[in-house]
Structures are given as C-alpha cells and as structure tokens.
Amino acid sequence: MHGFEVSKWFGLSRSLARCALLVAVLAPSAQAGEGLTAQVNTFIGTREEGNTFPGASAPFGMIQVSPVGSHYAGWRDGDQKIRGFGHSFLSGAGCWEQGGQVVVLPVTGTIGPGGDFDTRDAKNFDYRKYASHYTDDGGAGQAGYYRTRLTDYGGIDVEATALTRAGAERYTFPASAKQGHVLVNVSQANEKHRVIGSQVWVVGDRAVEGKITTSSFCGGHEYSTWFRIEFDRPFKSFGVWGQSGGTPGARSNMESEYTPYNGAWLSFDLADGHRVTATSAISHVDLEGARANLRAEGEKDGKPLAFDAMRKAAQQAWQRELAKIRITGGSNDDRTVFYTALYHALLQPLTGSDADGRYRGYDDKIHVADGWTYHEFYSLWDTYRSQNQLLALIEPQHSRDIGRSLLAIDAQGGWLPKWGYANFDTNTMTGDPVTPFLVDLWRYGALKGVEDEAWTALRKNAWGVPPLQSRFEGRAGNDNYLKHGFVFFDRTFPAKGMDVDPQNGASATLEYALSDCSLSLLAGALGKDNDAAALRARGGNWRNEWDADLHEADSGFTGFPRPRSENGDWFATPDGGYSPRSPYGFHEGTAWQYQWLVPQDVPDLAQAMGGNDAMGKRLDAFFAYDELLADPQHAARKAWVDGAYSYYGQFRYNPNNEPTMHVPTLYSLIGQPWKTATVLHAVQTLFTNAPDGVTGNDDLGTMSAFYLFGAIGFSPLMPGTGQMLLHPPRFDRVDIALDGGKTLVVEAAGARAPQPRYVAAASFDGRAQTAVWLDVDRLRQGGTLRYELADAADARGWGTHAADAPPAACPAGAALAR
C-alpha cells in the first residue's frame, strides 16, 4: 500500500473537481432507490494507491473494460495517457497484476510503410508510443458504464460497458476521419505484468481472437487467457505486427517469449458512419470458452449485442445489487461514497466458470460447475475481515458458490489457498486467512450441506504443511507452532511465493491462534470434541509471543508481542533490545499494531495490558484520542498512519491496512463504547467522493466493506462467533434486503453530524438492547435495530457494564498448546 501525501487530502485537483462535478450532475437521490448506478463514482480509489479501476464491470464479473496507463495496477488517476482499454482487472489489489490482458485502442491516421504507424519498425506498435492523451470532461464513471475522450487522434469518444462474461466498447471517431483503426495489442499488459507468450488471429472480416500467457500477481505462476472480439461492422483491411514490424494483410502472429511487439490492426471505412462497436469475451479455459461466453452474453440472434442494449442490461444488474441496501439521510457526497463502496465490495471474487460451466481447476484440468458458479481470485488475508461477512449477509447465493469454489480448490489442488489467483496459489501474505474466511461462511449459513467437507479440508490445513513439491505453502510455520506453540522468526526461511510465515513469525503466531480459535467453533458444532478442545487451547498461543517485560520508554507502556527465535529466545536486534515499532517479525505492521489481534479473548488481552483501564489508555494513545475529540473532521489525517505502504516504525492506528481494522470496536468490549463511536466517525472522514477517497489499497473491496459496516451501524468482530458489535450508523435509516425476502432496518435519527454522536439507548424489534452486540442470526431474520443518539458521551450509560460485552470465543483457562 503506497502512501498518500497528507497535503493532497486538502483541496481538489483538476481531475478530482471534474470527478466530483460529474457525480453531482449525474446522481439522483439514493433515497428513492432509483438511479443508483449513477450514484456510483468509479473514479474513487484511482489515486494514492487505492488501485481501483474506473472502467466497466458487472457484479462479480469475469471481464472488465477499463483504461490502461502507466501504473502497476493498470490505471491511476493522473496518468497522462491511455495506452488502451484492457479486459481483465482486479479492484484494489496491492501488487502488480493482470492490468488489462488484451489491450485495445482506437486510432486514426495511416498504417503502412511510411505511414503514421510505419510498419517497417515494430517500435511504432509499442503502446507507450501510440498512447493517447485524454480528457474526462464530459466523461462518466458509473456502475456498468464508462466514457472518456481520446484527444490525440482528432477526438475519439470511447464508451465501455460489461455483463458478467462479455463486454463492449463503442468508439465514435471524429467526423473528419475517413478511416478508423483498432489496435489489438496482445504483448503488453502493464509496466510490471509481463506477457511471456501471445498469439493473435484475424478471423474473417469482423473478428479477432487470441491467447495471452502472463506471469501473475506479485510475480507468481504463469497462466493463460483466451479472448474473442467481434465488431458490429466489417473491417476493410487488416494486418498484424511482431518483432520485425507490421505485415498488412497477414492474419496471424505468435510470440513464444516475451516481446513488446505482437498484435493486430483492423481498419474501418467510416464513409457509412463514424461509430464502431466491439464486443469481447475472455476465458481461462480455452478459445471455445471465450467464444461461448460471447455467444451467451455478447450476441443476439447471431449478431453482436447493441451497445445500448448491453449497457441497459448491465446497469439494471447493478441497480438490483445496489438496491439491496437503501439509505436515507446524508449528503449527496455521503451517498456517493456509500454506493461506490458497495459497488467496489461487489466486484470480487470474479466469476471463473464459462457460460457452459467449465473452469480451469488448481490441478490445471478442466472441471464443470453444474448448477452453480465457480469463483476465482481470493485476497483472503484482506477479505476475511469485512468483505466476506458483507457478502454472506446480502449475497448469500454468491457466498454459497464462493465456499463451494474454495472446497473445489482443495479437492483439485490438494490444499486450501492463501491468495488464490486464477488457478493457483500465489502464497502471498501470511497467516492462515482461509480458515476464518470459511468458518464465517459456515456461521452465516453459506456452507449448509458441505460442513463435513469443509471440516476435512480445514483440519488438514490446521494440522499439516503442504509438501515441498506442492505449489501451496499453507501454514509453513506449523511444525514449530504445533510442537512449541509459536511460529519462530527466521528472515531466511525459504518461501514458495512472495511471503512465508516464519519470516513474520510473531504476526503469523497471532494469525494462527485466531484461526485455530475460529475453527474450534466449527469443530464443536460438528461434535469433534477432542479437536475442538485442542484448537481452543491453541487459540491462546498468542500468549507465547507476549513479552510481559518489554517496555517502551517513549510511550511508557510495558508488555507487547515480540518474535521468538527457533530456540525459543526472544528475538533481539544487534543492540540487544527490541522496539515495539521494529519491522522485525510482523507482516505489514509492528508490535504496536498487532498487539490487538486477539479478538478471541479480549478480556485476557486486557489483563496482559494491566486491566481494562490500562488497555483503554493504550487504545487512547494508539488512536490519538484527545486529538480526535479536538478536531473530529481532520485529526485522523494528521495523527494516524498516512501512507498506504507505511507499515513499519509506526505506533499509531493504520486506517490503510487490515491488521488494525477491528481495533476501533475493542473500546466497546472494555466498557467504553462511546470511544468506538468517536474513532469510527474519524475513520469515515477518510472516505471521500474523490479519486483519493479510499484508505490505502481497497484490497478487492475489503476497505470499502469496512467503511460500509461502520456506516450501517454494526461490525463483525471474531470470525465464527457471529458477534456483531453495535455502534452509531452514519445515516438516519438503512434498509438491508436479506435472504428469503426479509428486511433488516437500522434507524438512528440525526445520525449524520460533523462531530461524533453517541448511543444513548438501543432496541431491537421494540425490545431494549443493552448489550453492545447482537448475534448475526438475529439480524439475518430481519427486524428493526433502532438507536437513540446523543451529542454527549455518557461514561456510565449504554453498553458500559461488564455484562454488556460479548463472551470470549476462546477464554483463558484452557491449557496452552505445547
């Protein structure tokens, strides 16, 4: 997560102002539940390493159509030129990824020897050379629809839309142009995502097909994408280019190794009209899969589906999804931020099975999803903390398919993934995120009928380590963890991917312990009593990384988690000590930030810190609480970690990354719920209607889902428990459509205010709700959660008694696993 500059939070750039103006013009009231697609601003998150994309996608779509620029994620607000329009993107990923795959750009001019695109030199077909400046003035970035203008070729308007498995682009060439061309580049994706093999074929006079093989996310395993693009009118001439230049009239080219030069051009006579529409589809199975996807969703009566018809269908699909949560109150910007966050949260995991049900499994064989949809691309270390629970609540069918997909990965690949990309595990990030992810799906009812299959896969993962020849890394620190109760810290431990648990031993131990505790809940429900007891005990292994004597002079606090060496000794830096702000032993964070990762037993964590009052003071220091009270609108930007990749040397809350996402709710578990309200209000000031309006990488909708829960009025805490922490919402009323036609209503008159508001009382379906939490099963049945809000906090009021906190999932008292 690269950092944003604090100064850029203040004031709007020219592009930001255009963006805000565009949304203000296009967006009707969300309260009416109509026009929600225009309430979305897809430019949010495209700056300061939010890594979202502004183009078009369907909910959970396989294909996305969006501009490609110079940024490693594919696009960044402020890129000077558009190199083309890609057809495969992830939203908010923190590493270089596909960034477009096949990249298409409409141009004018002449193609041939001595022409504007001189075919005698392959360098003329480098997209960095032929890229076009653009303007978003008059453009659009809505759910399911994108529009911009290329300015270097006389002014070409480009529109894009997408359904689940097919997309469309409409090019409007300038009236003065007699001929227009479409460049189909199959050898360049983005700056870091290397194409290592590509093929292109011109088919008849209306289509182009191809195959692209690339390295993947963070330099992982290679995989292939097939595509087909059809045009609504015949091209009059064509050609291909390769390392030796362009060849007019040639129909195919293949490059088996990396080269920036491979593609085709299609030339259109514009005498009969200046619009050309291209419909496209991709597949990770084979070329026939791409063709079938195009026939299923990109054609009608054997002809390409009209652009406006596809746009209408795409935006109707988004309207149905976005209308599952309706909000009342707030400003237009508030509503745009909310619905854009919901949009981002509903983009992934992507659809992975073709229209005929086929998908490529983790054994590299072709399988069929019969009657369900296979999903792929899982950023589990991120999504298990918020996005997973949101989908389980409002998208139960997708969640059932997601759970089934993960179990298929285990069955076909031999192990569960950590960061599943296409049809392999990248082994990126650390810990054991798939366990809390699947356990929460079980707790929300999404694994009904496959509980035993899930338990078998999860137990193997919790007690085993994949063999060296396996592509999976799994719990690479399990050997020492199972024997001695901790993952030792070893910076030289060999990794199968970008990360490996022993290189971050302290944080991996905390993650394993959380996962073990969550799995104990599933084990207990299935009657696996011995395993449940063992896992429950392992849920206390966080104590094995707690150095009760580690003192930090700067803050005055004593007791922090600390990495251990393989022999069990505390790790020390060359000076013989260890700082809680040190980069050693923790993944993307410090001991200051990871000390809170014990949601399974907050009472015992408080005891380790000296009691509830002492924990409260430490939380106050962590959040700069007094500063938040003094300046509610701006203090968070000044006092908290302000860089998307500023992980180390930190002692404050990091709103840009996942490990501290749950920490604001911990106040409520020690009898100080009003402070949860203050902090969440500060968090929400960081989400704005601007390109830099997402905190850090959005991580496949994780940060957006975190914001949404805060704005709705309840947030998940410990995976597997179903416990939802209650806190003030951001809107006067929120209506959430649930499975089976039920509706959950959250009411809080006067919720939107420039300063925090506090819960004075709460009720659920008319009955007083004194506890600071509700079980998700009650919420899933529908009903009305009503908050009475006050301007002043009451230290003896709602939720401040010990009995108001939820019980610990794995309380102290179980013997430590050794």
Tab-separated table of N, CA and C in Angstrom, residues 426-536:
chain	number	residue	atom	x	y	z
A	426	THR	N	-0.792	-17.981	-5.068
A	426	THR	CA	0.404	-17.141	-5.163
A	426	THR	C	1.251	-17.203	-3.898
A	427	ASN	N	0.674	-17.707	-2.787
A	427	ASN	CA	1.354	-17.742	-1.490
A	427	ASN	C	1.785	-16.344	-1.046
A	428	THR	N	0.981	-15.378	-1.404
A	428	THR	CA	1.213	-14.006	-0.975
A	428	THR	C	0.477	-13.762	0.345
A	429	MET	N	1.049	-12.966	1.201
A	429	MET	CA	0.570	-12.657	2.544
A	429	MET	C	0.862	-13.834	3.483
A	430	THR	N	0.548	-13.645	4.760
A	430	THR	CA	0.929	-14.637	5.761
A	430	THR	C	-0.259	-15.024	6.631
A	431	GLY	N	0.008	-15.911	7.604
A	431	GLY	CA	-1.055	-16.379	8.479
A	431	GLY	C	-1.864	-17.486	7.829
A	432	ASP	N	-3.089	-17.634	8.293
A	432	ASP	CA	-3.976	-18.705	7.821
A	432	ASP	C	-5.355	-18.107	7.548
A	433	PRO	N	-5.463	-17.229	6.555
A	433	PRO	CA	-6.722	-16.488	6.381
A	433	PRO	C	-7.884	-17.325	5.869
A	434	VAL	N	-7.607	-18.442	5.192
A	434	VAL	CA	-8.716	-19.209	4.645
A	434	VAL	C	-9.564	-19.826	5.747
A	435	THR	N	-8.968	-20.085	6.913
A	435	THR	CA	-9.742	-20.695	7.994
A	435	THR	C	-10.818	-19.765	8.534
A	436	PRO	N	-10.495	-18.557	9.005
A	436	PRO	CA	-11.591	-17.686	9.451
A	436	PRO	C	-12.560	-17.334	8.336
A	437	PHE	N	-12.079	-17.280	7.096
A	437	PHE	CA	-12.962	-16.988	5.964
A	437	PHE	C	-14.037	-18.069	5.841
A	438	LEU	N	-13.611	-19.333	5.793
A	438	LEU	CA	-14.584	-20.413	5.631
A	438	LEU	C	-15.429	-20.626	6.884
A	439	VAL	N	-14.834	-20.450	8.051
A	439	VAL	CA	-15.614	-20.624	9.281
A	439	VAL	C	-16.722	-19.578	9.359
A	440	ASP	N	-16.444	-18.359	8.937
A	440	ASP	CA	-17.507	-17.354	8.922
A	440	ASP	C	-18.581	-17.706	7.894
A	441	LEU	N	-18.194	-18.246	6.747
A	441	LEU	CA	-19.216	-18.692	5.793
A	441	LEU	C	-20.111	-19.749	6.427
A	442	TRP	N	-19.507	-20.660	7.178
A	442	TRP	CA	-20.323	-21.648	7.912
A	442	TRP	C	-21.251	-20.959	8.896
A	443	ARG	N	-20.725	-20.018	9.656
A	443	ARG	CA	-21.516	-19.348	10.700
A	443	ARG	C	-22.683	-18.568	10.111
A	444	TYR	N	-22.517	-18.081	8.866
A	444	TYR	CA	-23.573	-17.317	8.205
A	444	TYR	C	-24.493	-18.219	7.377
A	445	GLY	N	-24.268	-19.528	7.440
A	445	GLY	CA	-25.151	-20.467	6.765
A	445	GLY	C	-24.805	-20.765	5.327
A	446	ALA	N	-23.633	-20.315	4.856
A	446	ALA	CA	-23.288	-20.477	3.444
A	446	ALA	C	-22.654	-21.824	3.129
A	447	LEU	N	-22.355	-22.633	4.148
A	447	LEU	CA	-21.768	-23.962	3.905
A	447	LEU	C	-22.740	-25.087	4.231
A	448	LYS	N	-24.011	-24.767	4.271
A	448	LYS	CA	-25.011	-25.781	4.619
A	448	LYS	C	-24.958	-26.938	3.620
A	449	GLY	N	-24.813	-28.136	4.164
A	449	GLY	CA	-24.739	-29.332	3.333
A	449	GLY	C	-23.330	-29.774	2.998
A	450	VAL	N	-22.340	-28.888	3.213
A	450	VAL	CA	-20.942	-29.252	2.918
A	450	VAL	C	-20.065	-29.020	4.151
A	451	GLU	N	-20.681	-29.008	5.338
A	451	GLU	CA	-19.921	-28.750	6.551
A	451	GLU	C	-18.824	-29.791	6.778
A	452	ASP	N	-19.134	-31.059	6.553
A	452	ASP	CA	-18.141	-32.108	6.791
A	452	ASP	C	-16.981	-31.994	5.803
A	453	GLU	N	-17.304	-31.670	4.559
A	453	GLU	CA	-16.248	-31.477	3.555
A	453	GLU	C	-15.351	-30.301	3.944
A	454	ALA	N	-15.972	-29.238	4.427
A	454	ALA	CA	-15.195	-28.072	4.852
A	454	ALA	C	-14.312	-28.416	6.049
A	455	TRP	N	-14.873	-29.166	7.003
A	455	TRP	CA	-14.085	-29.533	8.186
A	455	TRP	C	-12.870	-30.377	7.792
A	456	THR	N	-13.063	-31.309	6.901
A	456	THR	CA	-11.946	-32.160	6.482
A	456	THR	C	-10.828	-31.331	5.865
A	457	ALA	N	-11.189	-30.405	5.001
A	457	ALA	CA	-10.173	-29.553	4.359
A	457	ALA	C	-9.503	-28.642	5.377
A	458	LEU	N	-10.271	-28.059	6.281
A	458	LEU	CA	-9.719	-27.127	7.259
A	458	LEU	C	-8.869	-27.843	8.297
A	459	ARG	N	-9.269	-29.039	8.703
A	459	ARG	CA	-8.457	-29.772	9.675
A	459	ARG	C	-7.098	-30.136	9.086
A	460	LYS	N	-7.103	-30.606	7.835
A	460	LYS	CA	-5.838	-30.918	7.168
A	460	LYS	C	-4.938	-29.690	7.138
A	461	ASN	N	-5.515	-28.548	6.842
A	461	ASN	CA	-4.762	-27.303	6.785
A	461	ASN	C	-4.219	-26.916	8.157
A	462	ALA	N	-5.028	-27.131	9.208
A	462	ALA	CA	-4.642	-26.690	10.553
A	462	ALA	C	-3.581	-27.577	11.183
A	463	TRP	N	-3.500	-28.843	10.776
A	463	TRP	CA	-2.546	-29.762	11.379
A	463	TRP	C	-1.394	-30.145	10.440
A	464	GLY	N	-1.410	-29.643	9.218
A	464	GLY	CA	-0.422	-30.095	8.251
A	464	GLY	C	0.367	-28.983	7.611
A	465	VAL	N	1.311	-29.375	6.787
A	465	VAL	CA	2.106	-28.468	5.957
A	465	VAL	C	2.205	-29.093	4.574
A	466	PRO	N	1.861	-28.375	3.515
A	466	PRO	CA	1.968	-28.950	2.171
A	466	PRO	C	3.392	-29.418	1.877
A	467	PRO	N	3.554	-30.511	1.143
A	467	PRO	CA	4.903	-30.987	0.821
A	467	PRO	C	5.640	-29.998	-0.085
A	468	LEU	N	6.939	-30.155	-0.148
A	468	LEU	CA	7.753	-29.225	-0.917
A	468	LEU	C	7.341	-29.168	-2.374
A	469	GLN	N	6.917	-30.307	-2.947
A	469	GLN	CA	6.574	-30.325	-4.355
A	469	GLN	C	5.215	-29.695	-4.643
A	470	SER	N	4.439	-29.407	-3.604
A	470	SER	CA	3.145	-28.763	-3.786
A	470	SER	C	3.340	-27.282	-4.076
A	471	ARG	N	2.495	-26.741	-4.938
A	471	ARG	CA	2.527	-25.317	-5.214
A	471	ARG	C	2.031	-24.505	-4.017
A	472	PHE	N	1.270	-25.139	-3.130
A	472	PHE	CA	0.708	-24.460	-1.969
A	472	PHE	C	1.747	-24.348	-0.855
A	473	GLU	N	1.676	-23.256	-0.112
A	473	GLU	CA	2.574	-23.058	1.025
A	473	GLU	C	1.878	-23.365	2.342
A	474	GLY	N	0.566	-23.067	2.413
A	474	GLY	CA	-0.202	-23.372	3.609
A	474	GLY	C	0.373	-22.724	4.852
A	475	ARG	N	0.227	-23.426	5.990
A	475	ARG	CA	0.777	-22.934	7.256
A	475	ARG	C	2.226	-23.411	7.359
A	476	ALA	N	3.104	-22.664	6.702
A	476	ALA	CA	4.501	-23.082	6.609
A	476	ALA	C	5.200	-23.101	7.957
A	477	GLY	N	4.643	-22.424	8.954
A	477	GLY	CA	5.237	-22.415	10.287
A	477	GLY	C	4.643	-23.430	11.233
A	478	ASN	N	3.864	-24.363	10.709
A	478	ASN	CA	3.111	-25.268	11.567
A	478	ASN	C	3.986	-26.218	12.388
A	479	ASP	N	5.114	-26.664	11.844
A	479	ASP	CA	5.921	-27.654	12.570
A	479	ASP	C	6.271	-27.155	13.961
A	480	ASN	N	6.836	-25.988	14.059
A	480	ASN	CA	7.222	-25.447	15.360
A	480	ASN	C	6.005	-24.986	16.150
A	481	TYR	N	5.022	-24.467	15.442
A	481	TYR	CA	3.810	-23.988	16.110
A	481	TYR	C	3.110	-25.131	16.834
A	482	LEU	N	2.985	-26.278	16.191
A	482	LEU	CA	2.301	-27.408	16.813
A	482	LEU	C	3.118	-28.014	17.954
A	483	LYS	N	4.432	-27.950	17.857
A	483	LYS	CA	5.284	-28.512	18.902
A	483	LYS	C	5.450	-27.574	20.092
A	484	HIS	N	5.618	-26.271	19.809
A	484	HIS	CA	6.007	-25.337	20.859
A	484	HIS	C	5.070	-24.140	21.032
A	485	GLY	N	4.038	-24.044	20.204
A	485	GLY	CA	3.046	-23.003	20.417
A	485	GLY	C	3.382	-21.662	19.814
A	486	PHE	N	4.381	-21.583	18.952
A	486	PHE	CA	4.673	-20.316	18.283
A	486	PHE	C	5.369	-20.598	16.951
A	487	VAL	N	5.242	-19.658	16.031
A	487	VAL	CA	5.989	-19.696	14.775
A	487	VAL	C	7.273	-18.914	15.008
A	488	PHE	N	8.415	-19.575	14.843
A	488	PHE	CA	9.663	-18.863	15.096
A	488	PHE	C	9.949	-17.877	13.962
A	489	PHE	N	10.777	-16.889	14.292
A	489	PHE	CA	11.112	-15.825	13.355
A	489	PHE	C	12.431	-16.157	12.673
A	490	ASP	N	12.391	-16.237	11.348
A	490	ASP	CA	13.583	-16.550	10.565
A	490	ASP	C	13.473	-15.823	9.237
A	491	ARG	N	14.260	-14.748	9.094
A	491	ARG	CA	14.185	-13.934	7.881
A	491	ARG	C	14.690	-14.676	6.648
A	492	THR	N	15.394	-15.773	6.814
A	492	THR	CA	15.950	-16.509	5.684
A	492	THR	C	15.141	-17.749	5.323
A	493	PHE	N	14.024	-17.958	6.001
A	493	PHE	CA	13.220	-19.156	5.739
A	493	PHE	C	12.750	-19.140	4.284
A	494	PRO	N	12.940	-20.250	3.536
A	494	PRO	CA	12.591	-20.237	2.108
A	494	PRO	C	11.088	-20.115	1.870
A	495	ALA	N	10.749	-19.312	0.876
A	495	ALA	CA	9.347	-19.058	0.552
A	495	ALA	C	9.011	-19.605	-0.828
A	496	LYS	N	7.788	-20.081	-1.002
A	496	LYS	CA	7.316	-20.519	-2.312
A	496	LYS	C	6.741	-19.354	-3.113
A	497	GLY	N	6.466	-18.268	-2.429
A	497	GLY	CA	5.928	-17.095	-3.089
A	497	GLY	C	6.622	-15.857	-2.586
A	498	MET	N	5.851	-14.789	-2.456
A	498	MET	CA	6.430	-13.525	-2.027
A	498	MET	C	6.618	-13.472	-0.517
A	499	ASP	N	5.797	-14.226	0.226
A	499	ASP	CA	5.826	-14.188	1.680
A	499	ASP	C	5.844	-15.618	2.220
A	500	VAL	N	6.297	-15.768	3.468
A	500	VAL	CA	6.230	-17.057	4.150
A	500	VAL	C	6.164	-16.780	5.644
A	501	ASP	N	5.408	-17.576	6.368
A	501	ASP	CA	5.082	-17.265	7.757
A	501	ASP	C	6.289	-17.102	8.680
A	502	PRO	N	7.306	-17.975	8.654
A	502	PRO	CA	8.424	-17.764	9.582
A	502	PRO	C	9.171	-16.446	9.376
A	503	GLN	N	9.089	-15.855	8.206
A	503	GLN	CA	9.720	-14.556	8.019
A	503	GLN	C	8.954	-13.454	8.756
A	504	ASN	N	7.767	-13.790	9.208
A	504	ASN	CA	6.947	-12.874	10.012
A	504	ASN	C	6.371	-13.655	11.189
A	505	GLY	N	7.259	-14.295	11.961
A	505	GLY	CA	6.842	-15.281	12.935
A	505	GLY	C	5.873	-14.795	13.990
A	506	ALA	N	6.064	-13.572	14.490
A	506	ALA	CA	5.197	-13.093	15.564
A	506	ALA	C	3.769	-12.874	15.065
A	507	SER	N	3.626	-12.161	13.952
A	507	SER	CA	2.275	-11.932	13.438
A	507	SER	C	1.642	-13.229	12.958
A	508	ALA	N	2.455	-14.159	12.403
A	508	ALA	CA	1.906	-15.447	11.970
A	508	ALA	C	1.344	-16.223	13.156
A	509	THR	N	2.027	-16.177	14.301
A	509	THR	CA	1.514	-16.852	15.500
A	509	THR	C	0.164	-16.284	15.898
A	510	LEU	N	0.049	-14.971	15.891
A	510	LEU	CA	-1.216	-14.338	16.252
A	510	LEU	C	-2.310	-14.728	15.264
A	511	GLU	N	-1.969	-14.757	13.978
A	511	GLU	CA	-2.961	-15.143	12.957
A	511	GLU	C	-3.361	-16.608	13.112
A	512	TYR	N	-2.391	-17.485	13.347
A	512	TYR	CA	-2.711	-18.902	13.536
A	512	TYR	C	-3.638	-19.095	14.741
A	513	ALA	N	-3.334	-18.408	15.836
A	513	ALA	CA	-4.133	-18.562	17.054
A	513	ALA	C	-5.570	-18.115	16.819
A	514	LEU	N	-5.739	-16.986	16.134
A	514	LEU	CA	-7.084	-16.515	15.793
A	514	LEU	C	-7.802	-17.565	14.950
A	515	SER	N	-7.095	-18.095	13.940
A	515	SER	CA	-7.705	-19.089	13.053
A	515	SER	C	-8.070	-20.360	13.808
A	516	ASP	N	-7.172	-20.816	14.688
A	516	ASP	CA	-7.458	-22.021	15.467
A	516	ASP	C	-8.694	-21.855	16.327
A	517	CYS	N	-8.799	-20.706	16.965
A	517	CYS	CA	-9.976	-20.477	17.798
A	517	CYS	C	-11.247	-20.498	16.963
A	518	SER	N	-11.215	-19.838	15.810
A	518	SER	CA	-12.411	-19.837	14.965
A	518	SER	C	-12.769	-21.252	14.529
A	519	LEU	N	-11.765	-22.049	14.188
A	519	LEU	CA	-12.025	-23.415	13.745
A	519	LEU	C	-12.558	-24.281	14.878
A	520	SER	N	-12.186	-23.967	16.115
A	520	SER	CA	-12.713	-24.727	17.245
A	520	SER	C	-14.230	-24.617	17.336
A	521	LEU	N	-14.775	-23.505	16.890
A	521	LEU	CA	-16.223	-23.308	16.935
A	521	LEU	C	-16.917	-24.233	15.953
A	522	LEU	N	-16.353	-24.378	14.758
A	522	LEU	CA	-16.915	-25.321	13.796
A	522	LEU	C	-16.748	-26.750	14.294
A	523	ALA	N	-15.573	-27.070	14.828
A	523	ALA	CA	-15.336	-28.419	15.343
A	523	ALA	C	-16.341	-28.770	16.430
A	524	GLY	N	-16.579	-27.850	17.338
A	524	GLY	CA	-17.530	-28.103	18.412
A	524	GLY	C	-18.935	-28.330	17.900
A	525	ALA	N	-19.331	-27.526	16.900
A	525	ALA	CA	-20.683	-27.676	16.351
A	525	ALA	C	-20.864	-29.007	15.640
A	526	LEU	N	-19.764	-29.567	15.107
A	526	LEU	CA	-19.840	-30.842	14.398
A	526	LEU	C	-19.588	-32.034	15.311
A	527	GLY	N	-19.429	-31.786	16.602
A	527	GLY	CA	-19.215	-32.868	17.551
A	527	GLY	C	-17.799	-33.399	17.580
A	528	LYS	N	-16.849	-32.665	17.049
A	528	LYS	CA	-15.437	-33.080	17.084
A	528	LYS	C	-14.818	-32.550	18.377
A	529	ASP	N	-15.203	-33.122	19.490
A	529	ASP	CA	-14.898	-32.532	20.791
A	529	ASP	C	-13.405	-32.478	21.088
A	530	ASN	N	-12.679	-33.533	20.804
A	530	ASN	CA	-11.238	-33.527	21.097
A	530	ASN	C	-10.509	-32.495	20.254
A	531	ASP	N	-10.829	-32.436	18.976
A	531	ASP	CA	-10.204	-31.439	18.115
A	531	ASP	C	-10.617	-30.026	18.545
A	532	ALA	N	-11.877	-29.868	18.927
A	532	ALA	CA	-12.342	-28.555	19.364
A	532	ALA	C	-11.561	-28.090	20.591
A	533	ALA	N	-11.326	-29.001	21.533
A	533	ALA	CA	-10.574	-28.633	22.738
A	533	ALA	C	-9.136	-28.262	22.394
A	534	ALA	N	-8.511	-29.022	21.493
A	534	ALA	CA	-7.135	-28.726	21.106
A	534	ALA	C	-7.048	-27.380	20.396
A	535	LEU	N	-7.978	-27.113	19.517
A	535	LEU	CA	-7.974	-25.843	18.787
A	535	LEU	C	-8.266	-24.674	19.722
A	536	ARG	N	-9.168	-24.891	20.661
A	536	ARG	CA	-9.487	-23.837	21.619
A	536	ARG	C	-8.249	-23.483	22.440
